[in-house]
Coordinates of C-alpha atoms and ligand atoms in Angstrom, one line a residue:
M1 CA 0.0 0.0 0.0
I2 CA 2.7 2.5 1.0
N3 CA 4.7 1.6 -1.9
K4 CA 1.9 2.2 -4.3
D5 CA 1.2 5.6 -2.7
N6 CA 4.7 6.7 -3.2
Q7 CA 4.8 5.7 -6.7
S8 CA 1.6 7.3 -7.8
R9 CA 2.4 10.5 -6.0
K10 CA 4.8 11.3 -8.8
P11 CA 2.6 12.2 -11.7
K12 CA 3.5 11.3 -15.2
P13 CA 5.0 14.2 -17.0
P14 CA 2.7 15.5 -19.7
K15 CA 3.6 14.6 -23.2
P16 CA 5.4 17.5 -24.9
I17 CA 3.8 19.3 -27.8
L18 CA 6.6 18.1 -30.1
Y19 CA 5.3 14.6 -29.6
Y20 CA 2.0 15.5 -31.3
Y21 CA 3.8 17.3 -34.1
V22 CA 6.0 14.3 -34.8
I23 CA 2.9 12.1 -35.1
A24 CA 1.3 14.7 -37.4
L25 CA 4.4 14.8 -39.6
L26 CA 4.5 11.1 -39.9
G27 CA 0.9 11.2 -41.0
V28 CA 1.7 13.7 -43.7
L29 CA 4.6 11.7 -45.1
L30 CA 2.5 8.6 -45.2
L31 CA -0.2 10.6 -47.0
N32 CA 2.3 11.8 -49.6
W33 CA 4.1 8.6 -50.3
I34 CA 1.3 6.2 -50.4
V35 CA -2.1 7.6 -50.6
L36 CA -1.7 10.7 -52.7
P37 CA 0.2 9.2 -55.6
Y38 CA -2.4 6.5 -55.8
L39 CA -5.2 9.0 -55.9
M40 CA -3.5 11.5 -58.2
K41 CA -2.3 9.0 -60.9
P42 CA -4.7 9.4 -63.7
R43 CA -6.6 6.3 -64.7
V44 CA -5.2 5.1 -68.0
E45 CA -7.3 2.9 -70.1
E46 CA -5.6 0.4 -72.5
V47 CA -7.1 0.5 -76.0
G48 CA -6.5 -0.8 -79.5
Y49 CA -4.5 1.0 -82.1
S50 CA -7.5 1.3 -84.4
F51 CA -9.4 3.1 -81.5
F52 CA -6.5 5.5 -81.5
L53 CA -6.8 6.2 -85.2
D54 CA -10.5 6.6 -85.0
K55 CA -10.1 9.2 -82.2
I56 CA -7.6 11.1 -84.4
E57 CA -9.9 11.1 -87.3
S58 CA -12.8 12.4 -85.3
N59 CA -10.6 15.2 -83.9
Q60 CA -11.0 14.1 -80.3
I61 CA -7.4 13.9 -79.4
K62 CA -5.4 16.8 -77.9
T63 CA -2.1 15.4 -76.9
V64 CA -0.1 12.4 -77.8
Q65 CA 3.1 11.1 -76.2
M66 CA 5.0 8.5 -77.9
E67 CA 7.2 6.3 -75.9
Q68 CA 9.6 3.4 -76.6
N69 CA 6.9 0.8 -76.7
Q70 CA 3.6 2.5 -76.0
I71 CA 1.7 5.5 -77.1
L72 CA -0.1 7.6 -74.4
F73 CA -2.8 10.0 -75.5
I74 CA -5.4 12.2 -73.9
S75 CA -8.7 12.4 -75.5
E76 CA -11.4 14.9 -74.7
N77 CA -15.0 13.8 -74.8
G78 CA -18.0 15.9 -75.6
D79 CA -18.3 17.7 -72.2
G80 CA -14.6 18.6 -72.0
K81 CA -13.6 15.8 -69.7
Q82 CA -10.1 14.4 -70.2
L83 CA -9.7 10.7 -70.6
Y84 CA -6.3 9.0 -70.5
Y85 CA -5.5 6.1 -72.9
K86 CA -2.6 4.0 -73.9
T87 CA -2.0 1.7 -76.8
G88 CA 0.8 -0.4 -78.1
Y89 CA 3.4 1.0 -80.4
V90 CA 2.9 0.2 -84.0
N91 CA 5.4 1.1 -86.6
D92 CA 3.1 3.3 -88.6
P93 CA 4.9 5.8 -91.0
E94 CA 1.7 7.6 -91.7
L95 CA 1.0 8.4 -88.1
V96 CA 3.0 11.6 -88.0
S97 CA 1.4 13.1 -91.1
L98 CA -2.0 12.1 -89.8
L99 CA -1.4 13.8 -86.5
R100 CA -0.2 16.9 -88.3
A101 CA -3.2 16.9 -90.5
H102 CA -5.5 16.9 -87.5
G103 CA -3.4 19.4 -85.6
V104 CA -2.6 17.2 -82.7
E105 CA 0.2 18.2 -80.4
F106 CA 2.5 15.2 -80.2
G107 CA 5.8 14.0 -78.8
A108 CA 5.1 16.2 -75.7
V109 CA 5.0 15.2 -72.1
I110 CA 1.5 14.5 -70.9
P111 CA 0.8 17.5 -68.7
S112 CA -0.6 15.6 -65.8
Q113 CA 2.0 17.0 -63.3
P114 CA 1.9 20.7 -62.4
N115 CA 5.1 22.4 -61.8
F116 CA 7.5 21.4 -59.1
F117 CA 7.0 24.1 -56.6
L118 CA 3.3 24.0 -56.8
N119 CA 3.5 20.3 -56.4
I120 CA 5.6 20.6 -53.2
L121 CA 3.3 23.2 -51.9
L122 CA 0.2 21.2 -52.6
S123 CA 1.4 17.9 -51.1
Y124 CA 3.3 19.2 -48.1
G125 CA 2.3 22.8 -47.4
I126 CA -1.4 22.4 -47.3
P127 CA -1.6 19.3 -45.0
I128 CA 0.9 21.0 -42.7
L129 CA -1.2 24.1 -42.7
I130 CA -4.3 22.1 -41.9
I131 CA -2.7 20.3 -39.1
W132 CA -1.3 23.5 -37.7
W133 CA -4.7 25.1 -37.9
I134 CA -6.4 22.1 -36.1
G135 CA -3.8 22.2 -33.4
R136 CA -4.4 25.9 -32.9
R137 CA -8.2 25.4 -32.7
M138 CA -7.8 22.6 -30.2
S139 CA -5.5 24.6 -28.0
K140 CA -7.8 27.5 -28.2
S141 CA -10.9 25.6 -27.2
L142 CA -8.9 23.9 -24.4
G143 CA -7.7 27.3 -23.3
N144 CA -11.1 28.8 -23.4
K145 CA -12.6 26.1 -21.4
M146 CA -9.9 26.3 -18.8
G147 CA -9.8 30.0 -18.7
G148 CA -7.3 32.2 -20.4
G149 CA -6.0 31.5 -23.9
G150 CA -2.6 30.1 -24.0
L151 CA -0.5 27.2 -24.9
A152 CA -1.8 24.1 -26.4
F153 CA -1.8 20.9 -24.5
G154 CA 0.0 22.0 -21.5
G155 CA -2.5 24.8 -20.8
N156 CA -4.3 26.4 -17.9
T157 CA -6.7 24.5 -15.7
G158 CA -9.1 26.3 -13.3
K159 CA -11.6 28.5 -14.9
I160 CA -12.0 31.7 -13.0
Y161 CA -15.6 32.1 -12.2
V162 CA -16.6 35.6 -13.0
P163 CA -19.9 36.6 -11.7
T164 CA -21.4 38.3 -14.7
G165 CA -25.0 39.2 -15.5
D166 CA -26.5 36.4 -13.3
K167 CA -24.4 37.2 -10.3
K168 CA -25.6 35.2 -7.4
T169 CA -25.5 36.3 -3.8
F170 CA -26.5 34.8 -0.5
N171 CA -29.9 36.3 -1.0
D172 CA -30.5 33.9 -3.9
V173 CA -29.9 30.9 -1.6
A174 CA -32.9 30.6 0.6
G175 CA -33.2 28.5 3.6
Q176 CA -29.7 27.2 4.2
E177 CA -29.1 29.5 7.2
E178 CA -26.5 27.3 9.0
A179 CA -24.6 26.7 5.8
K180 CA -24.6 30.4 5.0
E181 CA -23.4 31.3 8.5
A182 CA -20.5 28.8 8.2
L183 CA -19.5 30.2 4.9
T184 CA -19.9 33.9 5.8
E185 CA -17.0 33.3 8.0
V186 CA -15.0 32.2 5.1
V187 CA -16.0 35.1 3.0
D188 CA -15.2 37.4 5.9
Y189 CA -11.8 35.9 6.4
L190 CA -11.0 36.5 2.8
S191 CA -12.0 40.1 2.9
H192 CA -10.4 41.0 6.3
P193 CA -7.6 38.5 6.9
E194 CA -5.8 40.9 9.3
R195 CA -8.6 40.5 11.8
Y196 CA -8.0 36.8 12.0
T197 CA -4.3 36.8 11.9
A198 CA -4.3 39.4 14.7
I199 CA -5.4 36.9 17.2
G200 CA -3.7 34.0 15.5
A201 CA -6.7 32.4 14.1
K202 CA -6.3 30.2 11.1
C203 CA -9.0 29.8 8.6
P204 CA -9.9 26.3 7.6
K205 CA -8.1 25.3 4.4
G206 CA -10.8 23.2 3.0
V207 CA -14.6 23.3 3.4
L208 CA -16.7 20.5 2.2
L209 CA -20.4 21.1 1.3
V210 CA -22.3 17.9 1.7
G211 CA -25.9 17.2 1.1
P212 CA -28.5 15.5 -1.2
P213 CA -28.7 16.5 -4.8
G214 CA -30.5 19.7 -5.7
T215 CA -30.2 21.4 -2.3
G216 CA -28.1 24.3 -3.7
K217 CA -24.5 23.3 -3.1
T218 CA -23.4 24.6 -6.5
L219 CA -25.6 27.6 -6.1
M220 CA -24.0 28.3 -2.7
A221 CA -20.6 28.2 -4.2
K222 CA -21.6 30.7 -6.9
A223 CA -23.1 32.9 -4.2
I224 CA -19.8 32.9 -2.4
A225 CA -18.1 34.0 -5.5
G226 CA -20.6 36.8 -5.7
E227 CA -20.2 37.8 -2.0
A228 CA -16.5 37.6 -1.8
N229 CA -14.6 40.0 -3.9
V230 CA -11.8 37.7 -4.6
P231 CA -10.9 35.5 -7.6
F232 CA -12.9 32.3 -7.7
F233 CA -11.6 29.3 -9.5
S234 CA -14.2 26.7 -10.2
I235 CA -13.8 23.2 -11.7
A236 CA -15.9 20.1 -11.6
G237 CA -14.3 16.9 -10.4
S238 CA -15.1 15.2 -13.6
E239 CA -13.2 17.8 -15.6
F240 CA -10.0 16.6 -14.1
V241 CA -10.3 13.2 -15.7
E242 CA -12.1 14.2 -18.7
M243 CA -10.1 14.9 -21.8
F244 CA -6.6 13.5 -22.0
V245 CA -5.6 10.6 -19.9
G246 CA -2.7 11.4 -17.7
R247 CA -3.6 15.1 -17.4
G248 CA -5.6 15.0 -14.2
A249 CA -2.6 15.4 -11.8
A250 CA -1.0 18.0 -14.0
R251 CA -4.3 19.9 -13.9
V252 CA -4.4 19.9 -10.2
R253 CA -0.9 21.3 -10.1
D254 CA -1.7 24.0 -12.6
L255 CA -4.8 25.0 -10.8
F256 CA -3.1 25.4 -7.5
E257 CA -0.2 27.3 -9.1
Q258 CA -2.6 29.8 -10.5
A259 CA -4.6 30.0 -7.3
K260 CA -1.5 30.7 -5.2
K261 CA -0.5 33.6 -7.5
K262 CA -4.0 35.1 -7.2
A263 CA -4.3 34.7 -3.4
P264 CA -6.4 35.5 -1.5
C265 CA -8.9 33.5 -3.5
I266 CA -11.3 30.5 -3.5
V267 CA -10.9 27.3 -5.4
F268 CA -14.2 25.4 -5.8
I269 CA -14.2 21.7 -6.8
D270 CA -17.7 20.5 -7.6
E271 CA -18.7 16.9 -7.4
I272 CA -15.4 16.0 -5.7
D273 CA -16.4 12.4 -5.2
T274 CA -15.5 11.7 -8.9
I275 CA -11.8 12.1 -8.0
G276 CA -11.9 11.7 -4.2
K277 CA -13.2 8.2 -3.9
K278 CA -11.7 5.9 -1.3
R279 CA -8.6 4.4 -2.7
D280 CA -8.8 0.7 -2.1
G281 CA -6.7 -2.2 -3.2
G282 CA -9.7 -3.6 -4.9
L283 CA -10.1 -4.7 -8.5
N284 CA -11.4 -1.5 -10.0
T285 CA -8.6 0.8 -9.1
N286 CA -8.3 3.7 -11.4
D287 CA -4.7 4.9 -11.7
E288 CA -5.7 8.1 -13.3
R289 CA -8.1 9.0 -10.5
E290 CA -5.7 8.0 -7.8
Q291 CA -2.9 10.1 -9.2
T292 CA -5.2 13.0 -9.4
L293 CA -6.4 12.5 -5.9
N294 CA -2.8 12.1 -4.6
Q295 CA -1.8 15.3 -6.3
L296 CA -4.7 17.1 -4.7
L297 CA -3.7 15.8 -1.3
T298 CA -0.1 16.9 -1.8
E299 CA -1.2 20.3 -3.0
M300 CA -3.4 20.8 0.0
D301 CA -0.5 20.1 2.3
G302 CA 1.8 22.2 0.3
F303 CA 0.5 25.6 1.3
E304 CA 0.1 27.2 4.7
G305 CA -3.3 27.9 6.3
D306 CA -2.7 31.6 6.1
S307 CA -1.8 31.7 2.5
G308 CA -5.3 32.9 1.6
V309 CA -6.3 30.1 -0.6
I310 CA -9.5 28.4 0.6
I311 CA -10.7 25.3 -1.1
L312 CA -14.4 24.6 -1.3
A313 CA -15.7 21.3 -2.5
A314 CA -19.2 19.9 -2.9
T315 CA -20.4 16.3 -2.9
N316 CA -23.5 14.3 -2.2
R317 CA -21.6 11.2 -1.3
P318 CA -19.3 12.1 1.6
E319 CA -19.1 8.6 2.8
T320 CA -17.3 7.5 -0.3
L321 CA -14.6 10.1 0.1
D322 CA -11.1 9.0 0.9
P323 CA -10.4 9.5 4.6
A324 CA -7.2 11.2 3.8
L325 CA -9.2 14.0 2.2
L326 CA -11.2 14.6 5.4
R327 CA -8.4 14.7 7.9
P328 CA -7.5 17.9 9.7
G329 CA -5.6 20.2 7.5
R330 CA -7.5 19.3 4.4
F331 CA -11.3 19.3 4.2
D332 CA -11.6 19.4 7.9
R333 CA -14.8 21.4 8.0
Q334 CA -18.0 19.9 6.6
V335 CA -20.9 22.2 6.0
P336 CA -24.2 20.2 5.7
V337 CA -26.5 21.5 3.0
E338 CA -29.7 19.6 4.0
L339 CA -33.1 19.4 2.4
P340 CA -35.0 22.6 3.3
D341 CA -37.4 22.6 6.2
L342 CA -40.8 24.3 6.1
K343 CA -39.4 27.7 6.6
G344 CA -36.7 27.0 4.0
R345 CA -39.2 25.8 1.4
I346 CA -41.4 28.8 1.8
A347 CA -38.3 31.0 1.4
I348 CA -37.2 29.1 -1.7
F349 CA -40.7 29.5 -3.2
K350 CA -40.5 33.2 -2.6
V351 CA -37.0 33.6 -4.0
H352 CA -38.0 31.8 -7.2
A353 CA -41.3 33.6 -7.4
K354 CA -39.4 36.8 -7.8
N355 CA -38.3 35.7 -11.2
Y356 CA -41.8 35.3 -12.5
K357 CA -44.9 37.4 -12.8
M358 CA -47.0 36.2 -9.9
A359 CA -50.7 37.0 -9.1
T360 CA -51.1 38.7 -5.8
G361 CA -52.0 36.8 -2.7
I362 CA -50.1 33.6 -3.3
D363 CA -50.3 31.4 -0.3
F364 CA -46.6 30.5 0.1
D365 CA -47.2 29.0 3.4
L366 CA -49.5 26.3 1.9
L367 CA -47.1 25.6 -0.9
G368 CA -44.3 25.1 1.6
R369 CA -46.4 22.7 3.6
A370 CA -47.5 20.8 0.6
T371 CA -43.9 20.1 -0.5
A372 CA -42.4 18.3 2.5
G373 CA -39.2 16.6 1.4
A374 CA -38.8 18.5 -1.8
S375 CA -35.3 19.9 -2.6
G376 CA -34.6 23.4 -3.7
A377 CA -34.1 22.2 -7.3
E378 CA -37.6 20.6 -7.2
I379 CA -39.1 23.7 -5.9
A380 CA -37.5 25.7 -8.7
N381 CA -38.9 23.2 -11.1
I382 CA -42.4 23.5 -9.6
V383 CA -42.4 27.3 -10.0
N384 CA -41.2 27.0 -13.6
E385 CA -43.8 24.3 -14.4
A386 CA -46.5 26.6 -12.9
S387 CA -45.4 29.4 -15.2
L388 CA -45.6 27.1 -18.2
R389 CA -49.0 26.1 -17.2
A390 CA -50.1 29.7 -16.9
V391 CA -48.9 30.4 -20.4
R392 CA -50.6 27.4 -21.7
L393 CA -53.9 28.6 -20.2
G394 CA -53.4 32.0 -21.6
R395 CA -52.8 33.8 -18.4
S396 CA -50.3 36.6 -17.9
R397 CA -49.6 35.8 -14.3
V398 CA -48.9 32.7 -12.4
C399 CA -51.6 32.0 -9.9
Q400 CA -52.1 29.8 -6.9
E401 CA -53.8 27.1 -8.9
D402 CA -50.9 26.8 -11.3
L403 CA -48.5 26.3 -8.4
E404 CA -50.6 23.7 -6.7
E405 CA -51.2 21.8 -9.9
S406 CA -47.5 21.7 -10.8
I407 CA -46.7 20.4 -7.3
E408 CA -48.8 17.5 -8.2
V409 CA -47.2 17.1 -11.6
V410 CA -43.7 17.4 -10.2
I411 CA -44.1 15.3 -7.1
A412 CA -46.6 12.7 -8.4
G413 CA -44.7 12.7 -11.7
H414 CA -43.0 9.4 -11.2
Q415 CA -45.9 7.1 -11.0
K416 CA -47.1 4.6 -13.4
K417 CA -48.2 5.4 -16.9
N418 CA -51.7 4.7 -17.8
A419 CA -54.4 5.6 -20.3
I420 CA -57.7 7.3 -19.7
L421 CA -59.7 5.9 -16.8
S422 CA -62.8 3.9 -17.6
P423 CA -65.8 4.6 -15.3
E424 CA -65.1 1.3 -13.4
E425 CA -61.5 2.2 -12.9
K426 CA -62.4 5.7 -11.9
K427 CA -64.7 4.2 -9.2
V428 CA -61.9 2.0 -7.9
V429 CA -59.5 4.9 -7.8
S430 CA -62.0 7.1 -6.0
Y431 CA -62.5 4.5 -3.3
H432 CA -58.8 3.8 -3.1
E433 CA -57.8 7.5 -2.6
I434 CA -60.7 8.2 -0.2
G435 CA -59.6 5.1 1.7
H436 CA -56.2 6.7 2.3
A437 CA -57.7 10.0 3.3
L438 CA -60.4 8.6 5.5
V439 CA -58.0 6.4 7.4
A440 CA -55.7 9.4 7.8
A441 CA -58.4 11.6 9.1
K442 CA -59.7 9.1 11.6
Q443 CA -56.3 8.7 13.1
S444 CA -55.7 11.7 15.2
N445 CA -52.0 12.0 14.5
T446 CA -51.8 11.9 10.8
A447 CA -51.8 14.9 8.5
P448 CA -55.1 16.0 7.0
I449 CA -55.4 16.1 3.3
H450 CA -55.3 19.3 1.2
K451 CA -56.8 17.9 -1.9
I452 CA -57.5 14.7 -3.8
T453 CA -57.8 14.5 -7.5
I454 CA -58.5 11.5 -9.7
V455 CA -58.0 13.3 -13.0
P456 CA -55.4 11.2 -14.8
R457 CA -52.6 13.4 -15.5
T458 CA -50.0 13.6 -18.3
S459 CA -47.5 12.3 -15.8
G460 CA -49.6 9.1 -15.5
A461 CA -50.7 9.2 -11.9
L462 CA -54.3 8.0 -11.6
G463 CA -55.1 9.7 -8.4
Y464 CA -53.2 11.9 -6.1
T465 CA -53.6 12.9 -2.5
M466 CA -51.9 16.0 -1.5
Q467 CA -51.0 15.9 2.1
V468 CA -50.2 18.9 4.1
E469 CA -48.1 18.5 7.2
E470 CA -49.4 20.7 10.0
D471 CA -45.9 21.5 11.2
E472 CA -42.6 20.0 10.5
K473 CA -41.4 17.2 12.7
S474 CA -37.9 15.9 12.9
L475 CA -38.8 13.1 15.2
M476 CA -41.5 10.5 14.6
T477 CA -43.0 8.5 17.4
K478 CA -43.7 4.9 17.1
T479 CA -47.4 5.6 17.0
E480 CA -47.0 8.1 14.2
A481 CA -44.9 5.7 12.2
F482 CA -47.5 3.0 12.6
N483 CA -50.3 5.3 11.7
K484 CA -48.5 6.3 8.6
M485 CA -48.4 2.6 7.7
V486 CA -52.1 2.3 8.3
T487 CA -52.8 5.3 6.1
Y488 CA -50.8 3.7 3.3
C489 CA -52.8 0.5 3.7
G490 CA -56.1 2.5 3.5
G491 CA -56.2 2.4 -0.3
R492 CA -55.9 -1.4 -0.7
A493 CA -58.3 -1.9 2.3
A494 CA -61.0 0.2 0.7
E495 CA -60.7 -1.7 -2.5
K496 CA -61.0 -5.0 -0.7
I497 CA -64.0 -3.9 1.4
I498 CA -66.0 -2.4 -1.3
F499 CA -65.2 -4.5 -4.3
G500 CA -64.0 -7.7 -2.7
E501 CA -61.2 -7.5 -5.2
I502 CA -57.8 -5.9 -5.2
T503 CA -55.9 -4.1 -8.0
T504 CA -52.4 -3.2 -9.0
G505 CA -53.0 0.4 -8.0
A506 CA -51.5 -0.1 -4.6
S507 CA -48.0 -1.0 -5.7
N508 CA -46.5 2.3 -4.6
D509 CA -48.3 2.1 -1.2
I510 CA -47.0 -1.4 -0.7
E511 CA -43.5 -0.2 -1.3
Q512 CA -43.8 2.7 1.1
V513 CA -45.4 0.7 3.8
T514 CA -42.7 -1.9 3.6
K515 CA -40.0 0.7 3.7
I516 CA -41.4 2.2 6.9
A517 CA -41.9 -1.2 8.5
R518 CA -38.4 -2.3 7.7
A519 CA -36.9 0.9 9.0
M520 CA -38.9 0.6 12.2
V521 CA -37.6 -2.9 12.8
T522 CA -34.0 -2.7 11.6
R523 CA -33.0 0.9 12.2
F524 CA -35.3 2.6 14.7
G525 CA -35.5 -0.2 17.2
M526 CA -39.3 0.0 17.2
S527 CA -40.2 -3.6 17.3
D528 CA -40.7 -5.6 20.5
K529 CA -38.9 -8.6 19.2
F530 CA -35.6 -7.0 18.5
G531 CA -35.6 -3.9 20.6
M532 CA -32.6 -1.6 20.1
M533 CA -30.6 -3.8 17.9
A534 CA -29.2 -2.3 14.7
L535 CA -29.9 -4.7 12.0
E536 CA -29.1 -2.5 9.0
T537 CA -26.7 0.3 8.2
N538 CA -27.5 3.0 5.8
S539 CA -24.5 3.4 3.6
N540 CA -25.6 6.1 1.3
M541 CA -27.6 8.6 3.3
Y542 CA -27.8 11.5 0.9
L543 CA -28.8 9.6 -2.2
G544 CA -31.6 7.8 -0.4
G545 CA -30.0 4.6 -1.2
D546 CA -28.9 1.2 -0.2
S547 CA -28.8 -0.2 3.2
T548 CA -27.0 -3.3 4.1
L549 CA -28.2 -5.9 6.5
T550 CA -25.8 -6.4 9.4
C551 CA -27.3 -9.5 10.9
S552 CA -27.1 -13.2 10.2
P553 CA -29.3 -14.8 7.5
K554 CA -31.3 -16.4 10.2
T555 CA -32.1 -13.1 11.9
S556 CA -32.8 -11.6 8.6
E557 CA -35.5 -14.2 8.1
L558 CA -37.0 -13.2 11.4
V559 CA -36.8 -9.6 10.4
D560 CA -38.8 -10.4 7.3
R561 CA -41.4 -12.2 9.4
E562 CA -41.6 -9.3 11.8
V563 CA -42.0 -6.8 9.0
K564 CA -44.8 -8.9 7.5
E565 CA -46.6 -9.1 10.8
M566 CA -46.4 -5.3 11.3
I567 CA -47.8 -4.7 7.8
E568 CA -50.5 -7.2 8.4
S569 CA -51.6 -5.5 11.6
A570 CA -51.5 -2.1 9.9
Y571 CA -53.7 -3.5 7.2
Q572 CA -56.1 -5.0 9.6
R573 CA -56.4 -1.7 11.4
A574 CA -57.1 0.1 8.1
V575 CA -59.8 -2.4 7.3
Q576 CA -61.2 -1.9 10.8
I577 CA -61.3 1.9 10.5
L578 CA -62.9 1.8 7.1
T579 CA -65.5 -0.8 8.0
D580 CA -66.5 1.4 11.0
N581 CA -66.9 4.3 8.7
K582 CA -68.3 2.6 5.6
A583 CA -71.1 5.1 5.2
K584 CA -68.7 8.0 5.0
L585 CA -66.4 6.0 2.7
H586 CA -69.3 5.7 0.3
E587 CA -70.3 9.3 0.6
L588 CA -66.9 10.7 0.1
A589 CA -65.9 8.4 -2.7
E590 CA -69.2 9.2 -4.6
F591 CA -68.4 12.8 -4.3
L592 CA -64.9 12.3 -5.6
F593 CA -66.2 10.1 -8.4
K594 CA -68.6 12.8 -9.5
E595 CA -66.4 15.9 -9.0
E596 CA -63.0 14.3 -9.6
T597 CA -61.5 16.7 -7.1
I598 CA -62.2 17.1 -3.4
T599 CA -60.5 19.8 -1.3
G600 CA -59.6 19.5 2.4
A601 CA -62.5 21.7 3.3
Q602 CA -65.1 19.7 1.4
F603 CA -63.7 16.6 2.8
I604 CA -64.1 17.8 6.4
E605 CA -67.5 19.1 5.7
I606 CA -68.8 15.8 4.3
L607 CA -67.0 13.9 7.0
N608 CA -68.7 15.9 9.8
R609 CA -72.2 16.2 8.4
E610 CA -75.1 14.0 9.2
S611 CA -74.8 10.8 7.1
K612 CA -77.4 10.1 4.5
Y613 CA -76.5 6.5 4.5
S614 CA -76.9 4.1 7.4
A615 CA -73.9 2.0 7.9
Ligands
ADP701 P1 -26.7 20.8 -6.0 O1 -25.4 21.3 -6.5 O2 -26.8 20.8 -4.5 O3 -27.1 19.5 -6.6 P2 -27.7 23.1 -7.3 O4 -27.0 24.1 -6.6 O5 -27.2 22.8 -8.7 O6 -27.8 21.8 -6.4 O7 -29.3 23.5 -7.4 C1 -30.0 23.5 -8.6 C2 -31.0 24.6 -8.6 O8 -32.0 24.5 -7.6 C3 -30.4 25.9 -8.4 O9 -29.9 26.5 -9.5 C4 -31.6 26.7 -7.8 O10 -32.4 27.3 -8.8 C5 -32.4 25.7 -7.1 N1 -32.1 25.7 -5.7 C6 -31.6 24.7 -4.9 N2 -31.4 25.0 -3.7 C7 -31.9 26.3 -3.5 C8 -32.0 27.2 -2.4 N3 -31.6 26.8 -1.2 N4 -32.5 28.4 -2.7 C9 -32.9 28.8 -3.9 N5 -32.8 28.0 -5.0 C10 -32.3 26.7 -4.8
MG702 MG1 -24.2 20.6 -8.0
ZN703 ZN1 -52.7 4.3 -2.8

């Protein structure tokens, strides 16, 4: 391991420009010696002597060249195209006078070769020019990409992010107050370093922004560039390994060289996990990436904390990063950029609403409450969808309805595709959705609904229940978790009770309910059988991903059984609630079937009025 490290710390030297030119030159020579002669040699057709004589008589020959044992001649056909022929030499004393009589130039060299200098120019000059030109173009585009013009393949690396027209500031980043606070300090340090050095404080060298996708990490970095009046170098991790193999490490070196010259400044590496993955001895090691990472580590050690270069990086997979990157002196400070809470979501809605023409009196509070769990990027998308909808409907301003509708489109957008609902299906969907809502309403601790629709949407969802959390909770009690499961079971239970038959419509519910039950058993210690025993670890917390079982296969079997039992009892409870309130179930579902939409207020009204059915 140590050996390997030492080796790869020495990056391969970049191949010199000369190298590319030698290859190009070889290419040109090859072209000249083999390909061009073949292409340029005129095609000579072999014909009989009498054909030759015919051509002379019909005045179709321009030039004739007589050689030792063959006669070459060029004939011109009707449309001026030159054709090359050759024929055998025949001792014909009349030939000369015949040629003279028809005014043919003869004995001359066939003028297929232009003059010597032109020839050289054509066959060497032009290809070299072309190659030179391509080389220049490439170096230019490389240069532009990396910032600054400059030399071809050895060029510059970090692009200086210049906040131009769309300059971002902290005001554009809504919600992330903690992150902003942590970063304000960085900005402040860069603008008044003397304050810090006066008491001997050292600014962190590296700050790592971690959080799920779409929470505004990149945006935050841009905002820092806008806030701090210092040069800002930005590069994405993937760019290090992108174009020429073997260049990654050299790029890192160039980047830091530039940065040190421009200090105080900020270097921002987006998606650092592309280069910063744990180095392991495993099968899929990637030399290129390892070299780049090693170079980065060396560079970070190579300058002092007070040199004024601060390195920012962003990732949504901090757990995959190499521990060496995270140790003190490198990225020792992590700033979490989490999914926004209620207040954050409302603020993000407001920030984005500023860019659109909005109707007055938009209820941002409601929008925030209806989008629990949405990221900043999703909210930005929702607002944009709403504006598109407003245009589609011929409005000049975005109104509340557009926003609510697009929340459904964006959030329910990932459900199954289906065609138009037949009346029977519509009925099933009505009962299914009301089943969820009624169960939710009857359990004191679950969130009331805001709206249910069964209009099949372009996104494909058949029905959609928009839940609104009363207030944000970070902790969930066991009862709440169980109630949530019961609510998810409500749809299927309603189908079973009313139609005696079940449909595929509950697939998403089943997934959700299983997820909750599993988490309760394996991670939250909420089952009586296992108690506080961790049976699963979550390896990928920000990408909502994989968890790995940490128990024996036998226990895992028991876990499955426990999960099954929990789901079963949640289902039974849902059935119980719906059977007890069958009259209301009918009444509400009928309303939904007829109107296709039911709002929270209508729902409560029907729920609380005197029933017209008897159970
Ligand atoms: P990340 O880099 O974390 O994946 P981005 O910074 O690229 O996310 O965010 C994508 C878009 O989402 C931003 O351009 C912005 O429009 C919107 N966005 C995300 N978070 C926020 C936020 N906190 N405030 C305002 N807009 C946000
Ligand atoms: Mg990003
Ligand atoms: Zn359902």
